[in-house]
Amino acid sequence: MKDSYGRTIDYMRISITDRCNLRCKYCMPDGVPMVPMSDILSLEEIVQIASCGAKLGIHNIKVTGGEPLVRKGCASLIRELKAIPGIECVTLTTNGLLLEACLQDLLAAGLDGVNISLDTLNSERYDAITGTDGLATVKRAIDLAASASLPVKLNCVSLDWDETFAGDSQSADGSWRGMVEFARNHPVDVRFIEMMPIGYGRQFKSLNHQELLENMKRLYPDLTADSGSHGPGPAVYYRIPGFQGSIGLISAIHGKFCENCNRVRLTAQGYLKTCLCYEDGADLRAVLRNGTGGQVLEEELTSAIRQAILKKPNAHCFERPEEMTEQHSMVMIGG
Ligand code: SAM
Ligand code: SF4
């Protein structure tokens, strides 16, 4: 459906858990408050909401978290989401640590692609960012997923490496250059994401993507815009001759893309968020659990989603942080 600014909303990010097996410094360095499982949507409730979304024109779903693969039943949820009439594409965002163990189930469930979060190829820096010695495991998972012909995108937050790790040895593999080089011999999209001032992310300095692009052009003078299709999303892609993968820039701050925003976000506790910056949205868990059941419930849910989408804000206000009303951390929102 269209929102009140004429934007087509066809993409829903669904967080299926607040919990995670990593402690990324910019996301949840101290873990998250323990929420009883009864406060978290059941997998059946998630499917109910997605089905109502599909009736309103949601075609693409991203399963996220917390770390979605720590939730039991993630693969069977994906199978059920894929079976909803109108849903065309279901993908997953994961830190990759449990991917190898789950890969066959996810492939069998019909997963259409995977985004793997990886901010650095330097193992010391990886440990410092995530609190875990897991780089080799994640790299193996990337190779396995790519060799199973699953489309793979890497998500790399654009930390200002040298400021964040002042004092350690500045090896090329630990910087954005290492991540770009990864695309030389791997058929994956390496996407840089400007750090957004949400939760702990406020404490970190992001690279400015206009400067990053200039620096990439200096290092790779043959870099050209990539007009190929990379799925629904705000990334702008580039190609470097001889590289197997592409480079993507997601520039929420220095390349604001709100006029083309196509998404809403469902939190693990069932709140439908319509913009990263604001608390606006709808408590779908309340609608589900207070509802009367059957057909009436479906209409109430669909109507609550429609009303929330119609009130979707025009644009984020990251450049004016005093106007932000979102108080949750990224792990509770799902990225
Ligand atoms: N655990 C999964 C993962 O790491 O991919 C899924 C959830 S995580 C919250 C989703 C994405 O949000 C990750 O790629 C992470 O790097 C990114 N992220 C977290 N905090 C962020 C921030 N403040 N700004 C931009 N991206 C952020
Ligand atoms: Fe966990 Fe993903 Fe947040 Fe890292 S970014 S702490 S992997 S939810």
Coordinates of C-alpha atoms and ligand atoms in Angstrom, one line a residue:
M1 CA 0.0 0.0 0.0
K2 CA 1.0 3.6 -0.3
D3 CA 1.6 5.8 2.8
S4 CA 0.4 9.4 3.0
Y5 CA 3.5 10.6 1.2
G6 CA 2.9 8.3 -1.8
R7 CA 5.7 5.9 -0.9
T8 CA 5.0 2.2 -1.6
I9 CA 5.4 0.2 1.6
D10 CA 6.2 -3.4 0.6
Y11 CA 9.0 -4.4 3.0
M12 CA 8.7 -5.5 6.7
R13 CA 11.7 -6.2 8.9
I14 CA 10.6 -8.7 11.6
S15 CA 12.7 -9.0 14.8
I16 CA 12.1 -12.4 16.3
T17 CA 14.2 -12.0 19.5
D18 CA 15.9 -9.3 21.5
R19 CA 18.6 -11.8 22.6
C20 CA 22.0 -12.2 21.0
N21 CA 25.1 -14.3 21.3
L22 CA 27.4 -11.3 20.6
R23 CA 27.9 -8.1 22.5
C24 CA 28.7 -5.6 19.8
K25 CA 29.9 -2.4 21.4
Y26 CA 27.6 -0.1 19.3
C27 CA 24.6 -2.3 19.8
M28 CA 24.2 -4.2 23.1
P29 CA 27.6 -4.2 24.9
D30 CA 25.9 -5.2 28.3
G31 CA 23.2 -7.5 26.9
V32 CA 19.5 -6.6 27.0
P33 CA 17.0 -6.6 29.9
M34 CA 15.6 -10.1 30.2
V35 CA 12.0 -10.1 28.9
P36 CA 9.8 -13.0 29.7
M37 CA 9.1 -15.2 26.6
S38 CA 5.4 -14.5 27.1
D39 CA 6.1 -10.8 26.1
I40 CA 7.7 -11.9 22.9
L41 CA 5.5 -12.7 19.9
S42 CA 5.0 -16.4 19.3
L43 CA 6.0 -17.6 15.8
E44 CA 2.3 -18.1 15.1
E45 CA 1.6 -14.5 16.0
I46 CA 4.4 -13.3 13.7
V47 CA 2.9 -15.3 10.9
Q48 CA -0.5 -13.8 11.6
I49 CA 0.9 -10.3 11.4
A50 CA 2.9 -11.0 8.3
S51 CA -0.2 -12.4 6.6
C52 CA -2.1 -9.2 7.3
G53 CA 0.8 -7.2 6.0
A54 CA 0.9 -9.3 2.8
K55 CA -2.8 -8.3 2.2
L56 CA -1.7 -4.7 2.4
G57 CA 1.1 -5.2 -0.1
I58 CA 4.1 -6.4 1.9
H59 CA 6.1 -8.6 -0.5
N60 CA 9.5 -8.7 1.2
I61 CA 10.4 -9.8 4.7
K62 CA 13.7 -9.6 6.5
V63 CA 14.0 -11.8 9.6
T64 CA 16.2 -10.1 12.1
G65 CA 16.8 -9.7 15.9
G66 CA 18.8 -9.7 18.3
E67 CA 20.3 -12.7 16.7
P68 CA 17.5 -14.5 14.9
L69 CA 19.4 -17.8 14.8
V70 CA 19.4 -18.1 18.6
R71 CA 15.6 -18.4 18.5
K72 CA 14.4 -22.0 18.1
G73 CA 12.2 -22.5 15.1
C74 CA 13.7 -19.7 13.0
A75 CA 13.9 -22.0 9.9
S76 CA 10.4 -23.2 10.2
L77 CA 9.2 -19.6 10.7
I78 CA 10.9 -18.8 7.4
R79 CA 9.2 -21.7 5.7
E80 CA 5.8 -20.4 7.0
L81 CA 6.5 -16.8 5.9
K82 CA 7.4 -18.1 2.5
A83 CA 4.1 -19.9 2.2
I84 CA 2.0 -16.7 2.8
P85 CA 0.3 -15.6 -0.4
G86 CA 1.8 -12.4 -1.6
I87 CA 5.2 -12.9 0.1
E88 CA 7.8 -13.1 -2.6
C89 CA 11.1 -12.9 -0.8
V90 CA 12.2 -13.8 2.8
T91 CA 15.8 -13.0 3.8
L92 CA 17.7 -13.1 7.1
T93 CA 20.1 -10.8 8.8
T94 CA 22.5 -12.6 11.1
N95 CA 25.9 -12.2 12.8
G96 CA 26.8 -15.5 11.1
L97 CA 28.0 -17.4 14.2
L98 CA 25.3 -20.1 14.0
L99 CA 24.8 -20.0 10.3
E100 CA 26.9 -23.0 9.4
A101 CA 24.8 -25.2 11.8
C102 CA 21.5 -23.8 10.5
L103 CA 22.3 -23.5 6.8
Q104 CA 20.8 -26.7 5.4
D105 CA 17.5 -26.1 7.3
L106 CA 17.4 -22.5 6.1
L107 CA 18.0 -23.5 2.5
A108 CA 15.3 -26.2 2.8
A109 CA 12.9 -23.6 4.2
G110 CA 13.4 -21.6 1.0
L111 CA 15.5 -18.7 2.4
D112 CA 16.1 -16.2 -0.5
G113 CA 19.3 -14.5 0.8
V114 CA 21.3 -13.8 3.9
N115 CA 22.9 -10.6 5.2
I116 CA 25.9 -11.3 7.4
S117 CA 27.2 -8.6 9.7
L118 CA 30.9 -8.3 9.6
D119 CA 32.6 -5.0 10.5
T120 CA 36.3 -6.0 10.1
L121 CA 38.6 -8.7 8.8
N122 CA 41.1 -8.1 11.6
S123 CA 40.5 -10.7 14.3
E124 CA 41.7 -8.5 17.2
R125 CA 39.3 -5.8 16.1
Y126 CA 36.5 -8.3 15.5
D127 CA 37.0 -9.5 19.1
A128 CA 37.1 -5.9 20.4
I129 CA 33.9 -5.0 18.6
T130 CA 31.8 -8.1 19.3
G131 CA 33.3 -9.5 22.5
T132 CA 33.8 -12.9 20.9
D133 CA 36.6 -14.7 19.1
G134 CA 34.4 -15.6 16.1
L135 CA 35.9 -14.2 12.9
A136 CA 37.0 -17.5 11.4
T137 CA 33.6 -19.0 12.1
V138 CA 31.8 -16.1 10.3
K139 CA 34.2 -16.2 7.4
R140 CA 33.5 -20.0 7.0
A141 CA 29.8 -19.4 7.1
I142 CA 30.1 -16.7 4.4
D143 CA 31.9 -19.2 2.1
L144 CA 29.5 -22.0 2.8
A145 CA 26.4 -19.8 2.1
A146 CA 27.9 -18.4 -1.1
S147 CA 28.9 -21.9 -2.3
A148 CA 25.4 -23.0 -1.7
S149 CA 24.4 -20.3 -4.2
L150 CA 22.6 -18.3 -1.5
P151 CA 22.9 -14.6 -2.3
V152 CA 25.1 -13.1 0.5
K153 CA 25.4 -9.5 1.5
L154 CA 27.8 -8.3 4.2
N155 CA 26.7 -5.5 6.5
C156 CA 29.7 -3.5 7.8
V157 CA 29.0 -0.5 10.0
S158 CA 31.1 2.4 9.0
L159 CA 33.0 3.0 12.2
D160 CA 35.7 5.5 12.1
W161 CA 38.3 2.8 12.6
D162 CA 41.3 4.9 13.5
E163 CA 39.4 6.9 16.1
T164 CA 37.7 3.8 17.6
F165 CA 40.9 1.8 17.8
A166 CA 43.3 4.6 18.4
G167 CA 46.7 3.1 19.4
D168 CA 46.4 -0.3 17.8
S169 CA 48.3 -1.2 14.7
Q170 CA 46.4 0.1 11.7
S171 CA 46.5 -2.8 9.4
A172 CA 44.7 -2.5 6.0
D173 CA 42.7 -5.6 6.7
G174 CA 41.2 -4.0 9.8
S175 CA 39.9 -0.9 7.9
W176 CA 37.3 -0.3 5.3
R177 CA 39.9 -1.2 2.7
G178 CA 40.0 -4.8 3.9
M179 CA 36.3 -5.1 3.6
V180 CA 36.3 -3.7 0.0
E181 CA 39.1 -6.1 -0.9
F182 CA 37.0 -9.0 0.4
A183 CA 34.7 -8.5 -2.6
R184 CA 37.7 -9.1 -5.0
N185 CA 37.6 -12.9 -4.5
H186 CA 34.1 -13.4 -3.0
P187 CA 30.8 -13.2 -4.9
V188 CA 29.2 -11.1 -2.1
D189 CA 27.9 -7.6 -1.8
V190 CA 30.0 -5.7 0.8
R191 CA 27.7 -3.0 2.1
F192 CA 28.9 -0.1 4.4
I193 CA 26.2 1.3 6.7
E194 CA 26.6 4.7 8.2
M195 CA 26.4 4.4 12.0
M196 CA 23.1 5.8 13.2
P197 CA 22.8 7.7 16.4
I198 CA 20.5 5.1 18.0
G199 CA 21.2 3.6 21.4
Y200 CA 24.9 2.9 21.9
G201 CA 25.6 3.9 18.3
R202 CA 25.5 7.5 19.6
Q203 CA 28.8 6.9 21.3
F204 CA 30.7 6.1 18.0
K205 CA 31.8 8.3 15.2
S206 CA 30.7 7.1 11.8
L207 CA 32.6 7.5 8.6
N208 CA 31.1 10.0 6.3
H209 CA 30.1 8.1 3.2
Q210 CA 30.7 11.0 0.8
E211 CA 34.3 10.9 2.0
L212 CA 34.4 7.1 1.9
L213 CA 33.3 7.2 -1.7
E214 CA 36.0 9.7 -2.6
N215 CA 38.6 7.6 -0.8
M216 CA 37.4 4.5 -2.6
K217 CA 37.6 6.3 -6.0
R218 CA 41.2 7.3 -5.2
L219 CA 42.1 3.8 -4.4
Y220 CA 40.1 2.2 -7.2
P221 CA 39.9 4.8 -10.1
D222 CA 37.9 2.3 -12.2
L223 CA 35.1 2.1 -9.7
T224 CA 31.8 2.6 -11.5
A225 CA 28.1 2.8 -10.5
D226 CA 26.5 -0.6 -10.5
S227 CA 23.0 -0.4 -12.0
G228 CA 22.3 -4.2 -11.5
S229 CA 19.5 -5.3 -9.2
H230 CA 20.5 -6.0 -5.6
G231 CA 17.0 -6.3 -4.1
P232 CA 14.8 -3.8 -2.2
G233 CA 16.8 -1.5 -0.1
P234 CA 18.5 1.9 0.2
A235 CA 22.0 0.8 -0.8
V236 CA 23.7 2.5 -3.7
Y237 CA 26.0 0.0 -5.4
Y238 CA 29.4 0.2 -7.2
R239 CA 31.5 -2.2 -9.1
I240 CA 35.3 -2.5 -9.4
P241 CA 36.5 -4.2 -12.5
G242 CA 37.9 -7.7 -11.7
F243 CA 36.0 -8.0 -8.4
Q244 CA 33.5 -10.8 -8.0
G245 CA 31.3 -8.8 -5.6
S246 CA 29.9 -5.3 -5.5
I247 CA 30.3 -2.6 -2.9
G248 CA 27.2 -0.9 -1.4
L249 CA 26.8 2.3 0.5
I250 CA 23.8 2.7 2.9
S251 CA 24.1 6.4 3.8
A252 CA 21.3 7.3 6.2
I253 CA 23.1 10.4 7.4
H254 CA 25.0 11.7 4.4
G255 CA 22.7 10.4 1.7
K256 CA 19.3 10.6 3.2
F257 CA 17.0 8.3 1.4
C258 CA 13.7 8.8 3.2
E259 CA 11.8 9.8 0.1
N260 CA 12.2 6.3 -1.2
C261 CA 11.6 4.5 2.2
N262 CA 9.6 1.3 1.6
R263 CA 9.7 -0.3 5.1
V264 CA 8.2 -0.9 8.5
R265 CA 9.7 -2.7 11.4
L266 CA 8.0 -5.2 13.8
T267 CA 9.8 -5.6 17.1
A268 CA 10.1 -8.9 18.9
Q269 CA 7.5 -7.6 21.4
G270 CA 5.0 -6.9 18.6
Y271 CA 5.3 -3.1 18.1
L272 CA 5.1 -2.0 14.5
K273 CA 7.6 0.9 14.0
T274 CA 7.2 3.1 11.0
C275 CA 10.5 5.1 11.3
L276 CA 13.8 4.4 13.0
C277 CA 13.8 7.9 14.5
Y278 CA 10.4 8.0 16.2
E279 CA 8.4 5.9 18.6
D280 CA 5.4 6.2 16.2
G281 CA 3.6 2.9 15.3
A282 CA 1.1 0.4 16.5
D283 CA 1.0 -2.1 19.4
L284 CA 0.0 -5.2 17.3
R285 CA 0.6 -7.5 20.3
A286 CA -2.2 -5.8 22.1
V287 CA -4.5 -6.0 19.1
L288 CA -3.6 -9.7 18.8
R289 CA -4.0 -10.6 22.4
N290 CA -7.1 -8.5 23.2
G291 CA -8.8 -9.4 20.0
T292 CA -11.9 -11.4 19.6
G293 CA -10.4 -14.0 17.3
G294 CA -11.1 -15.3 13.8
Q295 CA -12.1 -13.0 11.0
V296 CA -12.7 -10.0 13.2
L297 CA -9.2 -10.2 14.6
E298 CA -7.7 -10.4 11.1
E299 CA -9.6 -7.2 10.1
E300 CA -8.6 -5.4 13.3
L301 CA -4.9 -6.4 12.8
T302 CA -4.9 -5.3 9.1
S303 CA -6.6 -2.1 10.0
A304 CA -4.0 -1.3 12.8
I305 CA -1.2 -2.0 10.3
R306 CA -2.9 0.2 7.7
Q307 CA -3.4 3.1 10.1
A308 CA 0.2 2.9 11.3
I309 CA 1.5 3.0 7.7
L310 CA -0.7 6.0 6.9
K311 CA 0.9 7.8 9.8
K312 CA 4.5 6.9 8.8
P313 CA 6.7 10.0 9.3
N314 CA 8.0 11.9 6.3
A315 CA 11.7 11.5 7.1
H316 CA 14.1 10.7 9.9
C317 CA 15.7 13.5 12.0
F318 CA 19.1 12.1 12.8
E319 CA 20.6 15.4 11.9
R320 CA 18.5 17.0 14.7
P321 CA 18.9 14.4 17.5
E322 CA 16.9 16.5 20.0
E323 CA 13.8 15.7 17.9
M324 CA 14.2 12.0 18.1
T325 CA 11.6 10.2 20.2
E326 CA 13.0 6.7 19.7
Q327 CA 14.5 5.6 23.0
H328 CA 15.1 1.9 22.3
S329 CA 18.5 0.4 21.3
M330 CA 19.1 -1.1 17.8
V331 CA 19.0 -4.6 19.2
M332 CA 15.3 -4.0 20.2
I333 CA 14.5 -2.5 16.9
G334 CA 16.2 -5.1 14.7
G335 CA 18.5 -2.8 12.6
Ligands
SAM1 N1 22.2 -9.9 15.0 C1 22.0 -9.7 13.7 C2 23.2 -9.0 13.0 O1 24.1 -8.5 13.7 O2 23.1 -9.0 11.7 C3 20.7 -8.9 13.4 C4 20.4 -7.7 14.2 S1 21.5 -6.3 14.1 C5 20.7 -5.1 15.2 C6 21.2 -5.7 12.5 C7 22.2 -4.8 11.9 O3 22.1 -3.5 12.6 C8 23.6 -5.3 12.0 O4 24.2 -5.3 10.7 C9 24.3 -4.2 12.8 O5 25.6 -4.0 12.5 C10 23.4 -3.0 12.6 N2 23.5 -1.9 13.6 C11 23.4 -2.1 14.9 N3 23.5 -0.8 15.5 C12 23.6 0.1 14.5 C13 23.7 1.5 14.5 N4 23.6 2.3 15.6 N5 23.7 2.1 13.2 C14 23.7 1.3 12.1 N6 23.6 0.0 12.1 C15 23.6 -0.6 13.3
SF4_2 FE1 24.0 -8.9 18.3 FE2 23.6 -8.1 15.8 FE3 23.6 -6.3 17.9 FE4 25.9 -7.5 17.2 S1 24.7 -6.1 16.0 S2 25.1 -7.3 19.3 S3 25.3 -9.4 16.5 S4 22.1 -7.9 17.5

